Coordinates of C-alpha atoms in Angstrom, one line a residue:
X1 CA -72.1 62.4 -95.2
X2 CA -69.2 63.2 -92.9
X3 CA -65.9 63.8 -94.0
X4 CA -63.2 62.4 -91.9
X5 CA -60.6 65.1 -90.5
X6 CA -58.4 62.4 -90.2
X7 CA -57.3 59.0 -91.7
X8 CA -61.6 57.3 -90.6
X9 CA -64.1 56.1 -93.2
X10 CA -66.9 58.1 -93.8
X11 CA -69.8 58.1 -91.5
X12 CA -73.1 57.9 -93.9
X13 CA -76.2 56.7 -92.3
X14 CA -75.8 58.8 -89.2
X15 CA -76.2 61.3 -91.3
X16 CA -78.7 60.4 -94.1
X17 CA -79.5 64.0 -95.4
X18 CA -79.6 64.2 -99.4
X19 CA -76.8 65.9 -101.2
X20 CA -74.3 66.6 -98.2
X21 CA -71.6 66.4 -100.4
X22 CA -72.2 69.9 -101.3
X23 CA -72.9 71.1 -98.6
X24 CA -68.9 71.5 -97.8
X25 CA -69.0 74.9 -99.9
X26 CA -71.8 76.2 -98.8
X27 CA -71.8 79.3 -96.6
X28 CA -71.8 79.5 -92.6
X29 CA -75.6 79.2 -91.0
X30 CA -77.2 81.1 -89.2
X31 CA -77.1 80.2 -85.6
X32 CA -79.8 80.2 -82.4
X33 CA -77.1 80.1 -79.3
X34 CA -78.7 80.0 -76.2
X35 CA -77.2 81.4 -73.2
X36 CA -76.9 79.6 -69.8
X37 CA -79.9 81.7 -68.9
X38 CA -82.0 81.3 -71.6
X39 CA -81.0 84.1 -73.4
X40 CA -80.7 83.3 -76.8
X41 CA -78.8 85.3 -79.5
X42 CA -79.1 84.8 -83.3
X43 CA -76.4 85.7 -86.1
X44 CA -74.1 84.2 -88.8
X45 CA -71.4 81.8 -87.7
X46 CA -68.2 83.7 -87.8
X47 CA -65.7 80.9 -85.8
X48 CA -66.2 78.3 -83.1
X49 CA -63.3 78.2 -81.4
X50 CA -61.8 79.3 -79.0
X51 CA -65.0 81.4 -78.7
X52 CA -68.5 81.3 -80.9
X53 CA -68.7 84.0 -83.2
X54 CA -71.4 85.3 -84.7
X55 CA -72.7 88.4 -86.8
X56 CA -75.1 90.0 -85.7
X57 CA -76.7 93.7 -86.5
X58 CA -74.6 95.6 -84.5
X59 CA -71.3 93.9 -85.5
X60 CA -69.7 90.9 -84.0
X61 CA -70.1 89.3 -81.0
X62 CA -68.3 86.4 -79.3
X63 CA -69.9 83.9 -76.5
X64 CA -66.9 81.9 -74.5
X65 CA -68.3 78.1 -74.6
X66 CA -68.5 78.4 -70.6
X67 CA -71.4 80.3 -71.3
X68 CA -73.3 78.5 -73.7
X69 CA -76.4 76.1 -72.6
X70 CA -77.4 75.0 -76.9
X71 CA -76.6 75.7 -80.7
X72 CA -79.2 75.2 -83.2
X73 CA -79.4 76.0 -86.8
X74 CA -82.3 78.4 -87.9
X75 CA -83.2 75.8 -89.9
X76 CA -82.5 72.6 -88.1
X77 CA -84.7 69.8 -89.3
X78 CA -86.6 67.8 -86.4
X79 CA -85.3 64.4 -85.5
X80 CA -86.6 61.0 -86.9
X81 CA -85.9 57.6 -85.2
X82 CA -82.5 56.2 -86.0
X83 CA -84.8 52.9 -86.9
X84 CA -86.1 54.6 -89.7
X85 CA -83.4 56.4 -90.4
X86 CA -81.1 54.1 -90.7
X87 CA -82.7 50.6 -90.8
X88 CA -80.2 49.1 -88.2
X89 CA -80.6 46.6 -85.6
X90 CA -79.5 48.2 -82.3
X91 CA -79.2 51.6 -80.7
X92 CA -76.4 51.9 -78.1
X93 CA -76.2 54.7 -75.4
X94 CA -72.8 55.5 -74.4
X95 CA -71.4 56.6 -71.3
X96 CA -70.4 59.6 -72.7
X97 CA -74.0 60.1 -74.0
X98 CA -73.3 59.0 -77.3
X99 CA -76.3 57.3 -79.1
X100 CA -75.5 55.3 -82.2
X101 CA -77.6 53.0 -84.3
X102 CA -75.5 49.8 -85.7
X103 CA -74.7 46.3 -85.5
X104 CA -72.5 44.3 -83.6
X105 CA -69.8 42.6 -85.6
X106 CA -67.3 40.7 -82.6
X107 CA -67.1 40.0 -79.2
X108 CA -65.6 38.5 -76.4
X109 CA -65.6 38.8 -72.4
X110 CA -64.3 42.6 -72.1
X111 CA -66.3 44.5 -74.8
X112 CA -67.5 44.2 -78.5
X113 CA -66.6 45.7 -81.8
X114 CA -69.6 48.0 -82.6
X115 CA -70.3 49.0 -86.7
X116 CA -72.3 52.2 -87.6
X117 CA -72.4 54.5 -90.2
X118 CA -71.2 53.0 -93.7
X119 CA -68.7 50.8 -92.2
X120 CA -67.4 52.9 -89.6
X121 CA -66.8 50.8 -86.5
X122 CA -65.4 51.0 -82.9
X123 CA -64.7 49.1 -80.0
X124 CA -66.6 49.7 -77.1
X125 CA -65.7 47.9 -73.8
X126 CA -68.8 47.1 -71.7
X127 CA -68.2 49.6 -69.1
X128 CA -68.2 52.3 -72.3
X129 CA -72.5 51.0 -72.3
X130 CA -75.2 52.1 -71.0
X131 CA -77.8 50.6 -73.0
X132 CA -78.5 48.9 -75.7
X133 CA -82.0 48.7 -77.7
X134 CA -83.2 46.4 -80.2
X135 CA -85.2 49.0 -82.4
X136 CA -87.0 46.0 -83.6
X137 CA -88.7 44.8 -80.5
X138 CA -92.6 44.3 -79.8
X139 CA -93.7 47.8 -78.2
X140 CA -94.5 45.4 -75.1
X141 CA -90.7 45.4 -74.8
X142 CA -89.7 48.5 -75.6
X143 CA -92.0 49.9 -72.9
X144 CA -90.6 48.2 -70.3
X145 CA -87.1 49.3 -71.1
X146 CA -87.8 52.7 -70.8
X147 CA -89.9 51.8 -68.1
X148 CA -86.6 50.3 -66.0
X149 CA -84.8 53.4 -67.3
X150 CA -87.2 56.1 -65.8
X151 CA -87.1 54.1 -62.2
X152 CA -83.4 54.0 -62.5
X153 CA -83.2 58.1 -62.8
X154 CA -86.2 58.5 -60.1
X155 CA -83.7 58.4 -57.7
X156 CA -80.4 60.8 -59.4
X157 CA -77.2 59.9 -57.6
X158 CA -78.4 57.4 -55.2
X159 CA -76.3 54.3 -54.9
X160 CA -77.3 51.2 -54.8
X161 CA -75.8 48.1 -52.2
X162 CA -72.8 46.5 -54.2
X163 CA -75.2 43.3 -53.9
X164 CA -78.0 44.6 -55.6
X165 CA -76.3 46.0 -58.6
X166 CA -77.3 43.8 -61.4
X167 CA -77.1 44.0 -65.4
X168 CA -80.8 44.0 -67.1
X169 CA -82.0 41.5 -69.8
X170 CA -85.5 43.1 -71.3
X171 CA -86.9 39.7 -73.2
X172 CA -89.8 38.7 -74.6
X173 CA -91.5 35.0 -74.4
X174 CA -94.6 35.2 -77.0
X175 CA -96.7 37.8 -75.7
X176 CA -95.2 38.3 -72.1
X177 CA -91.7 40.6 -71.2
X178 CA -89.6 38.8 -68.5
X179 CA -87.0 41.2 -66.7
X180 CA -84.2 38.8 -66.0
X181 CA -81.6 40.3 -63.4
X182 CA -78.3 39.4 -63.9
X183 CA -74.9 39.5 -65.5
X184 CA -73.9 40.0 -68.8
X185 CA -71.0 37.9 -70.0
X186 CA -70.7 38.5 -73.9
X187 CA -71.9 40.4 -76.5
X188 CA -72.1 38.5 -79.7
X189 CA -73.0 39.4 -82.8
X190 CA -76.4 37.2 -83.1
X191 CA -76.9 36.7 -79.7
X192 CA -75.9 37.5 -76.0
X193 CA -74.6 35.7 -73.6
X194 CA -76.7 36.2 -70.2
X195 CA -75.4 35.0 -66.7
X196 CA -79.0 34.4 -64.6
X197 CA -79.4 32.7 -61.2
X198 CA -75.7 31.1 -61.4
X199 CA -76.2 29.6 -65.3
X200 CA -75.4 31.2 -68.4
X201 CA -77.9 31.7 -71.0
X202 CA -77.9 32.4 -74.7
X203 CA -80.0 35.0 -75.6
X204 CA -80.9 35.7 -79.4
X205 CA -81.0 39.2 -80.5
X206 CA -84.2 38.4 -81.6
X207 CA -85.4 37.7 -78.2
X208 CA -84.2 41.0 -76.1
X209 CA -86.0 44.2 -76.1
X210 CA -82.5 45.0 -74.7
X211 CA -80.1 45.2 -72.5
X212 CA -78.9 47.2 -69.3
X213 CA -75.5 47.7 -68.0
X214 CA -75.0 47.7 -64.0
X215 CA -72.3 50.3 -63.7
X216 CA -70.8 52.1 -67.1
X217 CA -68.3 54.3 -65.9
X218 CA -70.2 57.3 -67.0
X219 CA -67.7 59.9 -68.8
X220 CA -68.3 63.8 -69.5
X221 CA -68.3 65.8 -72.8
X222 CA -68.1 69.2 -73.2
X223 CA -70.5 68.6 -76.2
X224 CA -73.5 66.1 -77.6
X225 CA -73.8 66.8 -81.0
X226 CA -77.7 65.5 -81.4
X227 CA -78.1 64.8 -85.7
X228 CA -81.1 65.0 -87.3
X229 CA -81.5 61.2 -87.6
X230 CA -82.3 61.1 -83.5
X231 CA -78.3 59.9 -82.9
X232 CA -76.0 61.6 -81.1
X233 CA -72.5 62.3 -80.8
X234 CA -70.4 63.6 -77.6
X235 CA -67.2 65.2 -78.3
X236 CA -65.5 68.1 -78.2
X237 CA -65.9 71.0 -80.9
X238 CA -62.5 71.6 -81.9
X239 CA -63.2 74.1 -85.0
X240 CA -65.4 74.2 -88.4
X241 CA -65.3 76.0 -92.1
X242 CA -67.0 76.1 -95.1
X243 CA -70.1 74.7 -93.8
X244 CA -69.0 72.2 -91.1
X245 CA -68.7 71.7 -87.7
X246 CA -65.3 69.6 -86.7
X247 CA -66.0 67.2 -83.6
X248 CA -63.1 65.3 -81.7
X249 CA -65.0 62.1 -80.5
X250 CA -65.2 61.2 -77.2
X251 CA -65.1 57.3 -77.9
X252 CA -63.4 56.9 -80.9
X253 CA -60.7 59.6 -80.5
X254 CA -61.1 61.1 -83.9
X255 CA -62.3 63.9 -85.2
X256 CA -65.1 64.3 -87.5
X257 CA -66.4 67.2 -89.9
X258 CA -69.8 67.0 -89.9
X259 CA -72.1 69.6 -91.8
X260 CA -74.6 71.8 -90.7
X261 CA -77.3 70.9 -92.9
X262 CA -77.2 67.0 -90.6
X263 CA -77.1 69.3 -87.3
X264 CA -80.6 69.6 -85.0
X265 CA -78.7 70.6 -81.9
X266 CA -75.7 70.9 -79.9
X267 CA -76.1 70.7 -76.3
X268 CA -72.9 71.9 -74.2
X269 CA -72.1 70.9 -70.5
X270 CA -70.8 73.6 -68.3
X271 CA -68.9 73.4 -65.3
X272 CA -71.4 76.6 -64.3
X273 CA -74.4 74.6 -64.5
X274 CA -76.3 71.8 -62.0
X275 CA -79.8 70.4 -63.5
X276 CA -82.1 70.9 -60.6
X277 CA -83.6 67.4 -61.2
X278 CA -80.1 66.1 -60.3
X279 CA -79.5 66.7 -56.8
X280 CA -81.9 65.3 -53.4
X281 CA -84.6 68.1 -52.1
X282 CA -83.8 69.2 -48.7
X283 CA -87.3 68.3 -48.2
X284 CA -91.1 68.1 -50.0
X285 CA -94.3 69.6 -48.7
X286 CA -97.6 68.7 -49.9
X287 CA -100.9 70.1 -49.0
X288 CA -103.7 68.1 -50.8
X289 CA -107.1 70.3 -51.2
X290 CA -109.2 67.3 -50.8
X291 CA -107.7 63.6 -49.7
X292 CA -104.9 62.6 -52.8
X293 CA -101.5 62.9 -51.8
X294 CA -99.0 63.4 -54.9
X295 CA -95.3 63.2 -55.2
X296 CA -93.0 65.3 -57.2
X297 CA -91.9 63.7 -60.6
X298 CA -88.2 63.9 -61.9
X299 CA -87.2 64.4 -66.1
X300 CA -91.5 63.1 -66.7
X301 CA -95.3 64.2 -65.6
X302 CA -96.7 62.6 -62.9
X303 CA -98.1 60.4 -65.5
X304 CA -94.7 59.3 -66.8
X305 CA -94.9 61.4 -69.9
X306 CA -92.5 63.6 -71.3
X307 CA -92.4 67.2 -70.4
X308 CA -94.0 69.3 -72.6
X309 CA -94.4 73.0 -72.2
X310 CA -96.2 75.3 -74.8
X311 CA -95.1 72.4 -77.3
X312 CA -91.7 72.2 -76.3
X313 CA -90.9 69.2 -75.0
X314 CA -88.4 69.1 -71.8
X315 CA -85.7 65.9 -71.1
X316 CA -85.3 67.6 -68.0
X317 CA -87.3 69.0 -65.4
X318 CA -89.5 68.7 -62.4
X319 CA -93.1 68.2 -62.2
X320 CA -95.5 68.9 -59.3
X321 CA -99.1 69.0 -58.3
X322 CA -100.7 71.8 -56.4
X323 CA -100.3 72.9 -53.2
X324 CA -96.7 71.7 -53.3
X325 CA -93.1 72.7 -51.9
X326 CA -89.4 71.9 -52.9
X327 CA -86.7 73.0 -51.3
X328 CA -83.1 73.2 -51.9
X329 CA -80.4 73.4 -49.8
X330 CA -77.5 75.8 -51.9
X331 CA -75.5 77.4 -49.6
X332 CA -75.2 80.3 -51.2
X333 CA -73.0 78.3 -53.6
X334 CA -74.6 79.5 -57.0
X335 CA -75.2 83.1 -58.8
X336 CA -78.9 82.6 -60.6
X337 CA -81.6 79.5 -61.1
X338 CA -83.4 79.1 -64.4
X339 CA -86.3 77.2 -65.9
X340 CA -89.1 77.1 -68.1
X341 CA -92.6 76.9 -66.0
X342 CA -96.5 76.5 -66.5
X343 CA -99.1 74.3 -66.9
X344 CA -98.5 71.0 -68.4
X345 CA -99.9 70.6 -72.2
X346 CA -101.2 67.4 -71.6
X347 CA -103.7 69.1 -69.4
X348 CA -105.0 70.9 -72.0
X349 CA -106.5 74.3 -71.3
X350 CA -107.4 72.8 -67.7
X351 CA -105.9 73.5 -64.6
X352 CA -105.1 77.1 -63.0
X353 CA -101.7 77.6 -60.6
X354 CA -99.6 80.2 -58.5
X355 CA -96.3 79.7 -59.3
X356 CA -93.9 80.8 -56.8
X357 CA -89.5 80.7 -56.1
X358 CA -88.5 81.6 -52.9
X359 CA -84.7 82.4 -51.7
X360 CA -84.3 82.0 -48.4
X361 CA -88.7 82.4 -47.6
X362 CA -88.3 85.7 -49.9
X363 CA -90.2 85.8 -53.2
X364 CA -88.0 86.2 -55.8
X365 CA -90.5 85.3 -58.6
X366 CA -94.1 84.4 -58.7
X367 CA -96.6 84.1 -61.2
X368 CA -100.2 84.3 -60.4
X369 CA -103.6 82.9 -62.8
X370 CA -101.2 80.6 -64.6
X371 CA -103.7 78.2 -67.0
X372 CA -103.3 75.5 -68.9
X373 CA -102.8 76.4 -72.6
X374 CA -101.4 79.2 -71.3
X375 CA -97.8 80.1 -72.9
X376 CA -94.7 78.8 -70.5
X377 CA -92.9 81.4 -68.7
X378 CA -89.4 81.7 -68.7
X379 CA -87.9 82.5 -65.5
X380 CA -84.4 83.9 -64.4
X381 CA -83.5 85.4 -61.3
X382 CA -80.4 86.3 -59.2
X383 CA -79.9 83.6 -56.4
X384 CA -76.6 84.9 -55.2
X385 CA -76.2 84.1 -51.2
X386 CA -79.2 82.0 -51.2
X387 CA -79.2 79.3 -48.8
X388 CA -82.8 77.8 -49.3
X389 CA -84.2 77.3 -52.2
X390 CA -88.0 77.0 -53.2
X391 CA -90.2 75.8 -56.2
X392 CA -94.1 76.2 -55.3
X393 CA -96.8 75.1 -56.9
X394 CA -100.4 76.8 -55.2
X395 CA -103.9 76.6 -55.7
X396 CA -105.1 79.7 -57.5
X397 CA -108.9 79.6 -59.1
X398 CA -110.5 76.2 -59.8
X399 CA -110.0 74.5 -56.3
X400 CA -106.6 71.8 -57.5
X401 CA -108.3 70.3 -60.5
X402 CA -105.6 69.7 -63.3
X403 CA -102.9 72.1 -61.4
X404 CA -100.4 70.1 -62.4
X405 CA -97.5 72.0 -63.8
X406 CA -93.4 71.6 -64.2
X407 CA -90.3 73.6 -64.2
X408 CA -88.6 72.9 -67.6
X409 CA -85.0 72.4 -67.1
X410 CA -84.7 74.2 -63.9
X411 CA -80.9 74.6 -63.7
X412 CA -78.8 76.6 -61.1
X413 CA -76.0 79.0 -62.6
X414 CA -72.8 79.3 -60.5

């Protein structure tokens, strides 16, 4: 369980993992921190702050947090749904990319009070909300949640008219999933109050399959603490001993000791680092070998999957189809561009592909006979003064059948 660094209850079901307790004595892990460019180093947790600290064979080394992409523990445990987890009702997603399985407890027009954990609670005001999911809904429902949430990042940083901005209400009527556009007025403990075509509506909990917010005022932490349970925390790491990692929380203002042994991941956010998937191309190219014309997909497949690479999966990423061309205007703003590339695993050992990155029409990188099944390839290279930026995807042996591939979190390093 956590232990509160200051005067907040203990936070239990987040972190579900037998025998914590004793884990406060137990010795410093052994850590997997991964660099900015993929490098990864692996030693014994000396400190965390002000830099990360580890011992290593040749002595100590220390990583300032500017230059750290993820944390892991050797032997972090994979994540399990929070709805098994924890048997709760909802899952929120914060604007601070908090995730947080619980149950609502009191609202009104301006927010709700929100109650996780073993009684821990909070009060989140809607524009704190991204989404919120009923982990009980059909699998109709949940679909078409995630469904609305992929179309909404298809399109990163694009605005919508102040007219067409609309809160979401996923609910389902026997066997069919209505998508009611709308307003959300109140979030109430057994139900929700729904503004749709000018008249409110009470919607029972029971009903949604959940609920999206228009505009949450999205907020940045330097850190996401992501717990074995499939929750998440953001925050900032503030320090650790004995077997803990201390987190100040970004929404409840608190700071929180939580142990190693509830830890999969931390993921840090560095002013030296744009995800790829995040800005506009300067432009696409597509050469079809026969008569199907594909698009590039962002953060999925072209089928909508999740990105998965030699088994590991990818939130982020681009996908493409063969013969295809992205391209990026940088000017000559950023120092290298990163990214894990190959054939896609749901293609199984199908599919063969050039891979190709070009700085300013020079090959910087290429990659030639790439086939499915193949192991990814991890690619770094020095982009400093490049102007143009390009990601190719080529035919290479079997005409274009199955030559769809991605670039795992292709990121640009300043």
């Amino acid at each position: 369980m956590f232990q509160q660094a200051s005067r907040s209850a203990v936070l239990v079901a987040l972190l579900f993992a037998a025998g914590i307790a004793a884990i406060a004595h137990a010795r410093q892990p052994t850590l997997e921190v991964m660099r900015l460019d993929g490098q990864t180093e692996v030693g014994s947790l000396v400190r965390l702050v002000p830099e990360v600290s580890l011992e290593v064979a040749g002595g100590v080394i220390s990583l300032p947090w500017s230059e750290i992409l993820a944390i892991r523990p050797s032997d972090a445990n994979p994540s399990s749904q929070p709805s098994t987890a924890n048997q709760q009702p909802l899952q929120a997603t914060l604007a601070d990319g908090s995730v947080l399985a619980g149950e609502v407890t009191t609202g009104d027009q301006y927010g709700f009070s929100f109650r996780f954990g073993e009684g821990e609670e909070c009060r989140l005001e809607l524009s704190q909300v991204c989404v919120i999911r009923v982990l009980s809904a059909s699998a109709a429902a949940e679909q078409k949640v995630s469904e609305l949430l992929r179309l909404q990042n298809d399109q990163p940083g694009a605005e919508p008219a102040e007219d067409h901005v609309t809160d979401v209400a996923v609910v389902a009527r026997g066997s069919e999933v209505l998508v009611l556009n709308g307003r959300i007025l109140e979030v109430q403990p057994q139900q929700v109050a729904f503004e749709w075509k000018g008249t409110q509506r009470p919607i029972p909990w029971n009903r949604l399959g959940g609920l999206i917010f228009a505009r949450p005022e999205l907020r940045r932490a330097p850190c996401i603490v992501r717990l074995n349970t499939g929750d998440a925390i953001a925050g900032q790491v503030v320090g650790g001993a004995s077997g803990v990692l201390r987190l100040r929380m970004a929404v409840l203002e608190r700071e929180l000791d939580i142990p190693w042994a509830s830890v999969e991941r931390v993921d840090c956010r560095s002013e030296r680092l744009v995800v790829l998937s995040d800005l506009q191309p300067a432009r696409y190219e597509f050469e079809p070998f026969f008569d199907k014309n594909w698009n590039y997909a962002v953060d999925r497949t072209l089928t909508g999957r999740q990105i998965r690479l030699g088994g590991r999966a990818f939130a982020r990423g681009l996908s493409m189809h063969s013969r295809a061309r992205l391209v990026y205007q940088l000017d000559g703003q950023f120092e290298r561009f990163a990214a894990t590339a190959g054939i896609l695993d749901e293609m199984g050992g199908r599919g063969c592909v050039a891979l190709r990155v070009r700085g300013d029409g020079r090959v910087l990188w290429s990659a030639t006979a790439v086939r499915g099944g193949d192991p990814p390839r991890d690619v770094s290279v020095d982009i400093a003064g490049v102007r143009e930026l390009s990601l190719e995807v080529d035919y290479d042996a079997d005409l274009d059948l199955s030559d769809q591939a991605a670039w795992g979190f292709a990121r640009l390093i300043r």
